[in-house]
Every structure is written in structure tokens, then in C-alpha cells.
Tab-separated table of C-alpha atoms in Angstrom:
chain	number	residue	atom	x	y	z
A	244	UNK	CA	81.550	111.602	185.504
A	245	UNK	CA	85.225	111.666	184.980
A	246	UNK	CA	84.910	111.839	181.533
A	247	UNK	CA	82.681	114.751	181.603
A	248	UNK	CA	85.055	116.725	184.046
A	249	UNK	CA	88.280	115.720	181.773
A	250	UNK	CA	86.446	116.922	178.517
A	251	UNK	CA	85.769	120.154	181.052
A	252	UNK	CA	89.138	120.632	181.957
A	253	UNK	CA	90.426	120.365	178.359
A	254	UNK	CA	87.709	122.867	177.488
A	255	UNK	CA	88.382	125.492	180.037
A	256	UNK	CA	92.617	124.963	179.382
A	257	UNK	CA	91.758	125.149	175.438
A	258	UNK	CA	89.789	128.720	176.732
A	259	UNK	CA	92.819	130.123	178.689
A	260	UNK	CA	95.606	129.502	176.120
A	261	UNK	CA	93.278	131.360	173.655
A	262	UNK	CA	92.760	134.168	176.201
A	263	UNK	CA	96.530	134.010	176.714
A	264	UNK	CA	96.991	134.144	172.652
A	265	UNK	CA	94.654	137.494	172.551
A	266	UNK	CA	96.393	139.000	175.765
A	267	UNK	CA	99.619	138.705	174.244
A	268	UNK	CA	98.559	140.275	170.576
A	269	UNK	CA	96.522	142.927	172.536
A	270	UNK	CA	99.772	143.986	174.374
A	271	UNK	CA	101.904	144.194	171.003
A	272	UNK	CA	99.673	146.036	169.639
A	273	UNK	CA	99.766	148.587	172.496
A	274	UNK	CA	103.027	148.421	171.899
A	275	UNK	CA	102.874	149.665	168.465
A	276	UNK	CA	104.069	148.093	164.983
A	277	UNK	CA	106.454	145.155	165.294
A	278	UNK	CA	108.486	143.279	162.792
A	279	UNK	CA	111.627	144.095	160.952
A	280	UNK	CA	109.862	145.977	158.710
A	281	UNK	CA	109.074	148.617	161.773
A	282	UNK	CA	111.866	148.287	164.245
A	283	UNK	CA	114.938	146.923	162.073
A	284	UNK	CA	114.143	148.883	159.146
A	285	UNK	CA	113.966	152.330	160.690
A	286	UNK	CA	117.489	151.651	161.971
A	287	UNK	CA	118.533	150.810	158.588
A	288	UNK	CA	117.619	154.159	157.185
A	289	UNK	CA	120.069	156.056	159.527
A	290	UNK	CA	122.895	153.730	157.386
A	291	UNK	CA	123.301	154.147	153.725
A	292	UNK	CA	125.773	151.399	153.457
A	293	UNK	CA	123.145	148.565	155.756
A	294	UNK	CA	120.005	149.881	154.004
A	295	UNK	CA	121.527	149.136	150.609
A	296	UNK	CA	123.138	145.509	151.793
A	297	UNK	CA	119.570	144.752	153.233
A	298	UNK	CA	117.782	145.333	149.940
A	299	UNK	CA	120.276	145.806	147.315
A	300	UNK	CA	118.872	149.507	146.641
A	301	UNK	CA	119.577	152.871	148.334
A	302	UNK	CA	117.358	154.627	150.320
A	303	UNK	CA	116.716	156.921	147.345
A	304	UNK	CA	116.165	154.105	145.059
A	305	UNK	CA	113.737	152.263	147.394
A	306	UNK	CA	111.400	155.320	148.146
A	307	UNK	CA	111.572	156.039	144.158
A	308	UNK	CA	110.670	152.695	143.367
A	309	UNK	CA	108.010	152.988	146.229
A	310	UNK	CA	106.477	155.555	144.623
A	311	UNK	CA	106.094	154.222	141.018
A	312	UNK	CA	104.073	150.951	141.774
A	313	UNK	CA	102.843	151.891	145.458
A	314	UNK	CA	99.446	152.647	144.024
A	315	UNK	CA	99.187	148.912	142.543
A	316	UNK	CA	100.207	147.066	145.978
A	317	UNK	CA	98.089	149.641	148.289
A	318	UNK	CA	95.188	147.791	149.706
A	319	UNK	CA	92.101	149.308	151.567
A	320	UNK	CA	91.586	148.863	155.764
A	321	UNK	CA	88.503	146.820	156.637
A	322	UNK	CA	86.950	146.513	159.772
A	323	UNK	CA	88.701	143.474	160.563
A	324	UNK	CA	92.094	144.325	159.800
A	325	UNK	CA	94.889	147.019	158.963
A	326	UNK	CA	96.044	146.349	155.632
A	327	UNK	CA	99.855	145.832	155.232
A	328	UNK	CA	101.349	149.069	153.854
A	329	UNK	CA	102.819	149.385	150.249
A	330	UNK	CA	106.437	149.809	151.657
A	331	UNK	CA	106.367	146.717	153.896
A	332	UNK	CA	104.541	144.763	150.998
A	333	UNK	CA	107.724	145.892	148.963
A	334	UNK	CA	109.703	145.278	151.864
A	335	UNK	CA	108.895	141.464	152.040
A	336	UNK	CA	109.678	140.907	148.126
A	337	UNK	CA	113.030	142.675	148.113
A	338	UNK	CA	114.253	141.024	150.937
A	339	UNK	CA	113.148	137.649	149.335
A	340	UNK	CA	114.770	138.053	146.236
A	341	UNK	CA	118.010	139.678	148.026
A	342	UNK	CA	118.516	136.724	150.599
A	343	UNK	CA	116.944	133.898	148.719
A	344	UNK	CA	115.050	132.709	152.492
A	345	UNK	CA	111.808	129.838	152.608
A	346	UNK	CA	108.714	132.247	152.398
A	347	UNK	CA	108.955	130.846	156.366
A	348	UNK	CA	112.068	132.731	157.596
A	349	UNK	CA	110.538	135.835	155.805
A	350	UNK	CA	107.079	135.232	157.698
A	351	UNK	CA	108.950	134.875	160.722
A	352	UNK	CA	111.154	137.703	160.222
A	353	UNK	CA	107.948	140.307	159.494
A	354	UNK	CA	105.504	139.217	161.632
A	355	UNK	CA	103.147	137.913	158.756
A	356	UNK	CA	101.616	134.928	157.827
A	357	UNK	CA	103.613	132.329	155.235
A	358	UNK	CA	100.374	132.363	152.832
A	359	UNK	CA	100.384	136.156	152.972
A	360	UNK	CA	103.871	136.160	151.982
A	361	UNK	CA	103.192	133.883	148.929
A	362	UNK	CA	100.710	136.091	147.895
A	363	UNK	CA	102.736	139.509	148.664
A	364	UNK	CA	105.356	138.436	146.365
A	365	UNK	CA	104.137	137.441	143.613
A	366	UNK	CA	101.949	140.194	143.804
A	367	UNK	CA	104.742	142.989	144.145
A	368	UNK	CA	106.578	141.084	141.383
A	369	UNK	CA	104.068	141.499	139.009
A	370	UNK	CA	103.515	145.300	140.151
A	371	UNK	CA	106.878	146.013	139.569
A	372	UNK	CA	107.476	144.357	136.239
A	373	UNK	CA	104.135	146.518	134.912
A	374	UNK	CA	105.314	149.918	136.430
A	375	UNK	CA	108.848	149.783	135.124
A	376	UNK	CA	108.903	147.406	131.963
A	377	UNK	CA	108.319	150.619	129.895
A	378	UNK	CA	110.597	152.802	131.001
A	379	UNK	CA	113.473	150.069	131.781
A	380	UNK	CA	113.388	147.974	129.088
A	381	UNK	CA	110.803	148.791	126.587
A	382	UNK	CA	111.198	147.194	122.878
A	383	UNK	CA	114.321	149.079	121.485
A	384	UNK	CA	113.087	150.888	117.988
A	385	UNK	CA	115.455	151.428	115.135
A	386	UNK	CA	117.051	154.573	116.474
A	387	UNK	CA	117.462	152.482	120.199
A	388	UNK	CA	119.349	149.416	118.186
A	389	UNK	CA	121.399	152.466	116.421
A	390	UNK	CA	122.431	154.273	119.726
A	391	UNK	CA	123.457	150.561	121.259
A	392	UNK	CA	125.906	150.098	118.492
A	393	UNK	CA	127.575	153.297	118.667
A	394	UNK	CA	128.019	152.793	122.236
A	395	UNK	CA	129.435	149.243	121.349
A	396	UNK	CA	131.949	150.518	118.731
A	397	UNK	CA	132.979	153.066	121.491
A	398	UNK	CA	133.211	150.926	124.594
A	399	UNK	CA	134.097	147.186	122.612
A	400	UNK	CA	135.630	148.535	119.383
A	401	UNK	CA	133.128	146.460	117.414
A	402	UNK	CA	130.692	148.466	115.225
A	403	UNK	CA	127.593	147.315	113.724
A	404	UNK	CA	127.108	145.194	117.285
A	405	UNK	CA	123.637	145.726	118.674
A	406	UNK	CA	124.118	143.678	121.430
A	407	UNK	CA	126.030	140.674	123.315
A	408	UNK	CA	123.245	137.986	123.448
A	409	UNK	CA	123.655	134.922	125.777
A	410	UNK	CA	121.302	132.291	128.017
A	411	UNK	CA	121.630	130.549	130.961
A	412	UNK	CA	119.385	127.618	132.919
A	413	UNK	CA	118.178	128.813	136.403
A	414	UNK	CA	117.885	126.049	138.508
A	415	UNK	CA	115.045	124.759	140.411
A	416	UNK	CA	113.266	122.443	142.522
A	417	UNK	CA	110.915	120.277	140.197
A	418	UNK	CA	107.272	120.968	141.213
A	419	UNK	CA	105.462	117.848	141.651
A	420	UNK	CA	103.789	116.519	137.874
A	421	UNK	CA	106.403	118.250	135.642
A	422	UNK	CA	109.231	116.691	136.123
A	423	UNK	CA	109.818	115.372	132.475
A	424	UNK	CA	109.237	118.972	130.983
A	425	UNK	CA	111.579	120.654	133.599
A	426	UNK	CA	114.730	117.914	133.145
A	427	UNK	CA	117.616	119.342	131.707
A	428	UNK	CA	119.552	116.661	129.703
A	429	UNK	CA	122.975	117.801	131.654
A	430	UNK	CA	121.288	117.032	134.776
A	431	UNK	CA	119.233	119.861	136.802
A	432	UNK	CA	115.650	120.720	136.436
A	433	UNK	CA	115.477	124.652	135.056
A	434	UNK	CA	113.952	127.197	132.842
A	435	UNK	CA	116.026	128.879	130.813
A	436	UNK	CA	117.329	132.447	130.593
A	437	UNK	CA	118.013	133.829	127.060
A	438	UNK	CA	119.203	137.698	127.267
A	439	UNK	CA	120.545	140.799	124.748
A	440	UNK	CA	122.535	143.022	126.906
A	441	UNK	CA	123.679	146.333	125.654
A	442	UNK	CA	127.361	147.813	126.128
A	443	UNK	CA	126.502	148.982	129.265
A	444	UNK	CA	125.550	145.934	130.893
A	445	UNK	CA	121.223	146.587	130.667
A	446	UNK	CA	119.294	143.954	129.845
A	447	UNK	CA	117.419	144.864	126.494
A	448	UNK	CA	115.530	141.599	125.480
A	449	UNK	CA	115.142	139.056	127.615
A	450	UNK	CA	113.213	135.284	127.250
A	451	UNK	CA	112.200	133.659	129.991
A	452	UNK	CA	110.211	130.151	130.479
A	453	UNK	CA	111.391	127.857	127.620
A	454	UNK	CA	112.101	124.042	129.484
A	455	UNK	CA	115.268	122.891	130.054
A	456	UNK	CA	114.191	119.420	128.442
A	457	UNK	CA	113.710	121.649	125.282
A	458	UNK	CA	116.400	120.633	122.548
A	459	UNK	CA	119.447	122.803	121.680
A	460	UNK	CA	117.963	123.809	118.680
A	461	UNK	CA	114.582	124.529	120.277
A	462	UNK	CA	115.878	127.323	122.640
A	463	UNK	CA	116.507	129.706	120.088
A	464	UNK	CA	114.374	128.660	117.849
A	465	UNK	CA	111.782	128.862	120.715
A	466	UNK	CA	112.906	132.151	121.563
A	467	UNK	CA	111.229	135.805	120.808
A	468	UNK	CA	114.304	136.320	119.958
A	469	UNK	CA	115.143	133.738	117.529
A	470	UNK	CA	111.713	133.891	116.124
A	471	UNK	CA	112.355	137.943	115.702
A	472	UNK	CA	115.507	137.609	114.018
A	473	UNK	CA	114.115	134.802	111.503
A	474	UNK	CA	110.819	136.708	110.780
A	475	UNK	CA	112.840	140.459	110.897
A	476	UNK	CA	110.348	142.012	112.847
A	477	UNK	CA	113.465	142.949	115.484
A	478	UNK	CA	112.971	146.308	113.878
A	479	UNK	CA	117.445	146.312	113.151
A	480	UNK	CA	118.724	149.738	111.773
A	481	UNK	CA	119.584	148.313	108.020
A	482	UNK	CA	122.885	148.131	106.798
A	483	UNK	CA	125.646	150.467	107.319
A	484	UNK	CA	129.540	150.099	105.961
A	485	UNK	CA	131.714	149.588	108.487
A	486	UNK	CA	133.954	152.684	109.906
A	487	UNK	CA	136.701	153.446	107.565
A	488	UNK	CA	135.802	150.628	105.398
A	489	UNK	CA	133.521	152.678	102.502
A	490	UNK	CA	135.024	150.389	99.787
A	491	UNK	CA	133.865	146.726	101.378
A	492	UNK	CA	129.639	147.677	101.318
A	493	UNK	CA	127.053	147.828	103.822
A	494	UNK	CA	126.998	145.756	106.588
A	495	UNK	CA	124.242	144.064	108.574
A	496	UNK	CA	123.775	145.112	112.193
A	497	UNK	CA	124.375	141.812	114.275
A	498	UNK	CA	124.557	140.484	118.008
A	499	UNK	CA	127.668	138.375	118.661
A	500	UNK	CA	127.520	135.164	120.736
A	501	UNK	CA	129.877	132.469	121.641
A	502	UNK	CA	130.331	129.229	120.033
A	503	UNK	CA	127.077	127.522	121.285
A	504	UNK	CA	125.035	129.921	119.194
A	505	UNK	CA	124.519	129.447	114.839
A	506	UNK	CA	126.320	131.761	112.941
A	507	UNK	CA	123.494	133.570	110.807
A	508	UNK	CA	123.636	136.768	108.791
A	509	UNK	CA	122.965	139.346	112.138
A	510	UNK	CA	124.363	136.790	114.698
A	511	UNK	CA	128.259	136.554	114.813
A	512	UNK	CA	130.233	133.844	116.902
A	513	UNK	CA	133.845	133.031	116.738
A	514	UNK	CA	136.083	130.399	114.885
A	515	UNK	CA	135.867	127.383	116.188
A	516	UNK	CA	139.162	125.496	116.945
A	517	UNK	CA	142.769	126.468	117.831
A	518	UNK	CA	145.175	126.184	115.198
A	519	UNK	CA	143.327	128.928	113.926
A	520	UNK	CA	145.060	131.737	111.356
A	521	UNK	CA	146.133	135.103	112.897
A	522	UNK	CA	143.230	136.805	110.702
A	523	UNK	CA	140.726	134.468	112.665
A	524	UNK	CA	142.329	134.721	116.031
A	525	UNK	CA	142.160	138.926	116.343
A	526	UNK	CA	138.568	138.367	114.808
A	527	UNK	CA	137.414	135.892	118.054
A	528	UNK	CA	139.262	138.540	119.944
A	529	UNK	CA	137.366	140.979	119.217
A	530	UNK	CA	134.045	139.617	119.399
A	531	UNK	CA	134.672	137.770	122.593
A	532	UNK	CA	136.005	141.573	124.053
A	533	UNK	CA	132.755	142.881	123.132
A	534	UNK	CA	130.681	139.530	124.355
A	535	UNK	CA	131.912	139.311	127.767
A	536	UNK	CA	129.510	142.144	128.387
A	537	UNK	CA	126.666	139.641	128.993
A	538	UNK	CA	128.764	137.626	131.128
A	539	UNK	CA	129.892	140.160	133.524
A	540	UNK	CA	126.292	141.507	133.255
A	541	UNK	CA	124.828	137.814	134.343
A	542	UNK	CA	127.505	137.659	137.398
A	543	UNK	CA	126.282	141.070	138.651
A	544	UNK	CA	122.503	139.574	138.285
A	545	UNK	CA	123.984	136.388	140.462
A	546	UNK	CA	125.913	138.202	142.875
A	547	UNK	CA	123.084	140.946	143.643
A	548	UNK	CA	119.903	138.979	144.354
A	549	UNK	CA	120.849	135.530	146.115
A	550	UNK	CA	118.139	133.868	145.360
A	551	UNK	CA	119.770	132.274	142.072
A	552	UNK	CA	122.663	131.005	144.736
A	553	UNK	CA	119.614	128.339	146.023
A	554	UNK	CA	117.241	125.765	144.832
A	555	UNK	CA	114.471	127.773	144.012
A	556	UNK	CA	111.376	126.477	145.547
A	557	UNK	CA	108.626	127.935	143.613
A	558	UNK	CA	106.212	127.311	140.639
A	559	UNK	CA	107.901	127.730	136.628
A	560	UNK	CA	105.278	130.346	136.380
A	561	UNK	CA	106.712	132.389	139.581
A	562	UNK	CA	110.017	131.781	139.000
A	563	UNK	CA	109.618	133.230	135.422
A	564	UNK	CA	108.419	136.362	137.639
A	565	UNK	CA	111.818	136.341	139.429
A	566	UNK	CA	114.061	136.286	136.464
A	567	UNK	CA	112.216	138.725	134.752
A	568	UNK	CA	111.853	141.343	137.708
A	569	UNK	CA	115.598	140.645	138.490
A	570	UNK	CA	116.666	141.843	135.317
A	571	UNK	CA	114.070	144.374	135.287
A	572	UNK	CA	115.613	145.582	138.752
A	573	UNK	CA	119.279	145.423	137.225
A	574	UNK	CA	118.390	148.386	134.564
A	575	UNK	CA	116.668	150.215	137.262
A	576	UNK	CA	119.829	150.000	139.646
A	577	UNK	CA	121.866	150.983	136.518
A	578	UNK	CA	119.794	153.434	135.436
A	579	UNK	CA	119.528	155.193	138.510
A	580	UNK	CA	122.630	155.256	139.990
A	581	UNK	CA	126.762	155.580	139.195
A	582	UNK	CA	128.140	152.486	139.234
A	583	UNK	CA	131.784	151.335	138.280
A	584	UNK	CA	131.918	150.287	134.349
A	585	UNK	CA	130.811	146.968	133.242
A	586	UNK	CA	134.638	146.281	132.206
A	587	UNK	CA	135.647	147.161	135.617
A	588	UNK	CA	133.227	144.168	137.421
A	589	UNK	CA	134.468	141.052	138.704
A	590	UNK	CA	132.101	138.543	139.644
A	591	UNK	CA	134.533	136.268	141.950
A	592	UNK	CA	131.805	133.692	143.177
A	593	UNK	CA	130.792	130.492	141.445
A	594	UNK	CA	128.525	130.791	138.276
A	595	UNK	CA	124.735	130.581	139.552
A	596	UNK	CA	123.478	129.879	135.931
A	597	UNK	CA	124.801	127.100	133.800
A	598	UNK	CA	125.241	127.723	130.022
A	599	UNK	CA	123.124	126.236	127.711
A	600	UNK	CA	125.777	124.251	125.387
A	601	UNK	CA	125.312	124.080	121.676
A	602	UNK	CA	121.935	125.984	120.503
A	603	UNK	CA	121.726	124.653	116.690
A	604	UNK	CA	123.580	123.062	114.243
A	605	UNK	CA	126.691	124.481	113.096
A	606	UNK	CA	124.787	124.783	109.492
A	607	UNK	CA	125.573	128.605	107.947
A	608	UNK	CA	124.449	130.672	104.911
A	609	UNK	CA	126.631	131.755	102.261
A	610	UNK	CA	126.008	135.083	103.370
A	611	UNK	CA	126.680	135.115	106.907
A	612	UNK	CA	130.192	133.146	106.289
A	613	UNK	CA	131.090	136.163	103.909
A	614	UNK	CA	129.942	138.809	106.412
A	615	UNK	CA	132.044	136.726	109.239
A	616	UNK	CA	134.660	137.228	106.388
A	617	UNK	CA	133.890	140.868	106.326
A	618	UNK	CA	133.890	141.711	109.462
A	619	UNK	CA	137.645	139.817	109.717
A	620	UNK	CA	139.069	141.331	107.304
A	621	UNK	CA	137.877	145.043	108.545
A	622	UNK	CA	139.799	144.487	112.019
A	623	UNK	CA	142.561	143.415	110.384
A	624	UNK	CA	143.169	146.417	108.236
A	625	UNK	CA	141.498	149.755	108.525
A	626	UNK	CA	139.758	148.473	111.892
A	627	UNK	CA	142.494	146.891	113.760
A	628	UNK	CA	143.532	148.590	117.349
A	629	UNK	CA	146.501	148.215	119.581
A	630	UNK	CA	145.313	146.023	122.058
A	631	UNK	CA	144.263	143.448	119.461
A	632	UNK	CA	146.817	140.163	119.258
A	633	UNK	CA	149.622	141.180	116.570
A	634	UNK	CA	149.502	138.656	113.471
């Protein structure tokens, strides 16, 4: 008999807590809508300057990004639940990918479950990548690769440059079962991050995925980009002389790149060594002017959305998601508002992204040494500006 009444009394406790459990929803829901997404947030909207801290966007940016890809993360009421809305769904991912937070702080924080949060952002990841991708960083044609190297002679007084191209490992936390694909010889686990970035600091091309186990020479090789650039499919405006410079031919249109990259006939890096000639030293000048675009561009990525400042706890797959949406949401920020010059950005914390070190051989054509040679020679004469190092 005591058995039976302490198997009762566990029963009927087990009953109230339950009843307590319902009670307690029941009265928040009286209440109304709780969460930060509906109490914190509407407070938010009366400050410009907290709204944009809390999300990294505007007001005017959120609502316009809202209303390109609410129609893919809208889902339909049932009779057992009130779907969560498109704006909190959005809500949960940009705060995510602006604080870095377990998916458990940001289940706590909205009121939500942590499995709905693993599928919210992924899900709003995906939705904005497939709403924006076209309009924010569609393939560049011939006339787009034209346009990005006059704005490169302009800006970085180096013509013929269609973009500043480096790539960077994002670190992780190795998943269980891949930990030999994922090991970067130079110690982390990461994918790696291989971008073009324009002269104003938008992400044009980007690779994301390849393993950090992957060789040097595999990166690029692995690359669309490298792959593009063997195969010429990268659809490159073709050759043009160089401004003022008539008499020395047409040039090819190339991306410059620091030392860990191959010279080839459209990808320029600098001299290597020091006791280098004053022709060669304005020439590394120049092109590391115009490269430091990509590395300004990759310390506003890091210094907007925190979640590259942390061990990144997710699948390669997801994470790919992240990196690409980041950059995706960089040209959209860009695009959409005035922000200072890229020249004009100092990113003062610690880099986020480690470089990849040396991405081939140092093995070059004939031709690209004599367009290296070309290029020297033009800002040394009829190219050369004041700024440049005298000889």
C-alpha cells in the first residue's frame, strides 16, 4: 500500500507542475507577445543608433531587406500553433550572425525553442542568399569587369586592375568524423575564404568550402576562380594599352594579389625580396596601394558580424552559409547606404581570418614576367604619380 500511494503522490505532483506549466503560458499569452523580438525590439526602433548596433542594419535597411525575402521565410498558422513571423524569423538570424551567441542564448533571448532556432537560421540564410545574390553580386559580364577597372585606375591609380583578390581560413570547431579533412597544416580546423573585391570594397566573386587540409596549390587551383582564370571563361574585357602608354601594346586585364599568390598573365603580385631596384619598389607600391582594398574590405566583414571573432560551432555546410550571406550582406550594406571610403576604414581589432600562406609555386610564364615588366615600366614613366616612392 505505500507503494501504491507514493506512485500516487508522484502522479498527482507530476499533474500539478504541468497544470502550473499551462497556467503560466496561458497568462503570457494574455499578456500578449513576449521576447526581445516584441518588447526589446520595439524600443529599438525609437533609436537609430541601438537598432543599427543590435543588427548591424538601419531600420530602413532591415524593413527593405524584410521585404525582399519575407515571402520565402513566411509560414502558414495551423490549428496548433501561430507561426513565427517573417521579421522575428529574420530577427533571430541577424542577431546570430551580429553577436556570434550558442543557438541557446538566442533561444533564451526570443522565447523559442534551440531546434527552432537551428532550423530558422539556416533557413533565413539560405532565403537571403537566393533573394539578393542577383542583384548584389551577380557574375560581373565584360562591361561589369570594365567599369571595376576604371574605378580602380581612379581610386588606386592602377589601370587594367579588375579586382584585389585575396583568401582567408575561417575557423571552426571540427564536427565530429571530419577532422582530417578540416585540419589546417598551421594548426586550426577551417574552410577557406577566397574573395575578388572591387575598388569599392564589394565582394564580386567569392569561394567558399575548399578544406583547410587542402594543399597550397590546391586552393586556387580548387577555386572557381582559379579554374575560371585557367579555362578563360571569367568573361575579362580583352586587352587594352595602358593610359598614356599607346606605344608599349595592349595589356591584359589582371587582379593583383600579394606574394602568396602565382604570378600568371591576369594575376599580378609584387617582387619578392628587399634589396629590390627602385623600378621594382614603386611597382609593389603600387599594387599593394590598390590590394589593400581586400584587406580593409575583410576587417569590415570581421568587425561587423562577430561571429568570425568565435569558434564557430556549426556544420562546414552551414558555415559555408555564413560566409557567403556575410559577404552577401556587406554589398547590401554598401549598396544601400553612405558609408566613409574604403581608404578611410581602419579595422583596429585582431585579424579574425588567418591568411592562407603560399598558394602555388613561384613557377611563371614568359608572358606574365614581361607584362609584370610592363606594367613597371608604365608607372615609372608616363604612369608614375606623386605619392609613389621617388627612385
Amino acid at each position: 500500500m505505500e507503494i501504491v500511494a507514493l506512485v500516487y503522490l508522484y502522479l498527482n505532483n507530476k499533474r500539478r507542475r504541468r497544470q502550473t506549466r499551462r497556467r503560466v503560458w496561458v497568462h503570457h499569452m494574455n499578456q500578449g507577445p513576449f521576447g526581445e523580438f516584441h518588447r526589446l525590439l520595439q524600443e529599438l526602433r525609437l533609436d537609430e543608433g541601438r537598432f543599427q548596433w543590435y543588427f548591424r542594419l538601419s531600420t530602413a535597411q532591415f524593413d527593405d531587406l524584410l521585404s525582399r525575402i519575407g515571402a520565402r521565410i513566411t509560414h502558414q498558422d495551423t490549428n496548433y500553433r501561430r507561426s513565427i513571423s517573417a521579421a522575428e524569423r529574420l530577427s533571430v538570424c541577424l542577431r546570430y550572425l551580429a553577436t556570434g551567441d550558442s543557438y541557446r542564448t538566442i533561444a533564451t533571448s526570443y522565447r523559442v525553442g534551440v531546434s527552432t532556432v537551428a532550423i530558422i537560421i539556416p533557413e533565413v540564410l539560405t532565403a537571403i542568399w537566393d533573394g539578393l545574390v542577383e542583384d548584389f553580386m551577380a557574375v560581373p559580364s565584360a562591361e561589369d569587369w570594365r567599369s571595376i577597372a576604371e574605378e580602380f585606375h581612379q581610386r588606386w591609380n592602377f589601370p587594367n586592375c579588375c579586382g584585389a583578390v585575396d583568401g582567408k581560413h575561417v575557423i571552426l570547431k571540427v564536427p565530429p568524423n571530419l577532422g582530417s579533412q578540416l585540419h589546417n597544416y598551421k594548426g586550426p580546423f577551417s574552410v577557406v575564404l577566397l574573395a575578388v573585391v572591387d575598388a569599392l570594397g564589394r565582394f564580386r566573386v567569392i569561394d567558399v568550402g575548399d578544406y583547410g587540409r587542402t594543399s597550397d596549390g590546391g586552393i586556387l587551383a580548387n577555386s572557381t576562380l582559379g579554374q575560371a582564370l585557367r579555362c578563360g571563361t571569367l568573361n575579362l574585357p580583352p586587352d587594352h594599352p595602358l593610359p598614356g602608354a599607346e606605344q608599349r601594346g595592349p595589356q591584359p586585364h589582371v587582379f593583383v594579389a600579394d606574394e602568396a599568390f602565382p604570378l600568371r598573365r591576369n594575376m599580378m603580385r609584387p617582387f619578392p625580396g628587399r634589396a629590390l631596384t627602385p623600378e621594382r619598389r614603386i611597382f609593389n607600391y603600387r599594387l599593394s596601394r590598390a590590394r589593400l582594398v581586400v584587406e580593409d574590405t575583410f576587417g569590415l566583414l570581421f568587425a561587423q558580424w562577430r561571429l568570425f571573432r568565435r569558434l564557430v560551432d556549426v556544420r562546414p555546410e552551414v558555415l559555408e552559409k555564413f560566409v557567403k550571406t556575410t559577404c552577401l550582406l556587406h554589398n547590401f550594406i554598401r549598396s544601400s547606404a553612405s558609408e566613409a571610403p574604403v581608404e578611410e576604414a581602419v579595422a583596429t581589432a585582431e585579424e579574425p581570418l588567418r591568411g592562407l600562406g603560399r598558394l602555388a609555386a613561384n613557377n611563371f610564364s614568359r608572358e606574365a614576367y614581361a607584362v609584370r615588366e610592363t606594367f613597371m615600366a608604365h608607372f615609372t614613366a608616363e604612369g608614375a604619380v606623386t605619392q609613389q616612392p621617388a627612385e
